Amino acid sequence: AMAGWRQRAIGQAFTANIDIAEVDYLILSVSGLDRLQIRLAQENLLAPWEDALEQLWQKRLRERIPVQYLTGLAYWRDLALKVSPATLIPRPETELLVDLAIDFLTNYPNPVLADLGTGTGALAIAIARALPACTVYAVDLSSEALAIARTNIETYGLEKQIPLLQGAWFSPLPPDLQLDALISNPPYIPTAMVGELAEEVRLHEPHLALDGGSDGLQAIRVLIQEAPRFLKPGGFWGIEVMAGQAGSVISCLEKAGDYEHIGSVKDLAGIARFVIASVSAR
């Protein structure tokens, strides 16, 4: 019975220390019912999907596989994005990085930007939808991630706005490219801390997208050092960082000598989650 399966799963989620919202997320993804139908559901509404749900739910409980990987879908911002274990699952707080970039670029006639380490393509897609005249170069080292990004970009009909490039950070960009903005959600977790992450992340999300080297700043240093070659004077530089990291990133930017208007931005939990700057006029 519907109420029966959902209630039972919610009870199990609670015991297993899993967010109970994931039960409805699973139902939503498997059945295609909307949230209201799920809430108001009659006893037998879920019957056709119950076996499939139970199978996925047991994997979630036993193997701690994130629900987004079980369903192949992440709902993020107003998007439904395909995900796989080759891509990081987009996090709600990362939406703010999109908003910062959009605010900055809003009066640019044809802005050009890069999303380095694009993963699912989430950031690039959200910006391209908000700014129809913009071009976003979406770069990733992983061909598997780019295949997922390509599917998502095609779903939203944004192939013309979002060229996909494979390689490390700036290396695949056209050498004479001039960007109005650079955004990235880079790997920023110190190697020694990767082993302490929640099982869902440690066992299932791609280490390439998590491990930021011995101090967590390996990729971020590359983003700081190389960006001025590509960013126009006054161009926007914005990245996500780990809680407690903003100060170190700000001092790296200050030492580089190519940046001004350097600062951090807090996420909704009050954590300094983003560092932004602009390239000084040379």
Coordinates of C-alpha atoms in Angstrom, one line a residue, residues 1-6 8 26-27 30-31 42-57:
A1 CA 0.0 0.0 0.0
M2 CA 1.2 3.5 -0.9
A3 CA 1.0 5.2 2.4
G4 CA 2.4 2.0 3.8
W5 CA 5.6 2.0 1.6
R6 CA 6.2 5.7 1.9
R8 CA 7.9 2.7 6.1
L26 CA 13.0 8.8 -5.1
I27 CA 9.2 8.4 -5.6
V30 CA 10.8 6.7 -10.4
S31 CA 7.0 7.4 -10.8
Q42 CA -4.2 7.2 -1.9
E43 CA -3.2 3.8 -0.5
N44 CA -2.6 2.1 -3.9
L45 CA -1.2 4.9 -6.0
L46 CA 2.3 3.7 -5.8
A47 CA 1.6 0.0 -6.4
P48 CA 3.0 0.0 -10.0
W49 CA 6.4 1.3 -8.9
E50 CA 6.7 -0.3 -5.4
D51 CA 9.1 -3.1 -6.4
A52 CA 11.4 -0.7 -8.3
L53 CA 11.3 1.8 -5.4
E54 CA 12.0 -0.9 -2.8
Q55 CA 15.0 -2.2 -4.8
L56 CA 16.5 1.3 -5.1
W57 CA 15.7 2.2 -1.5

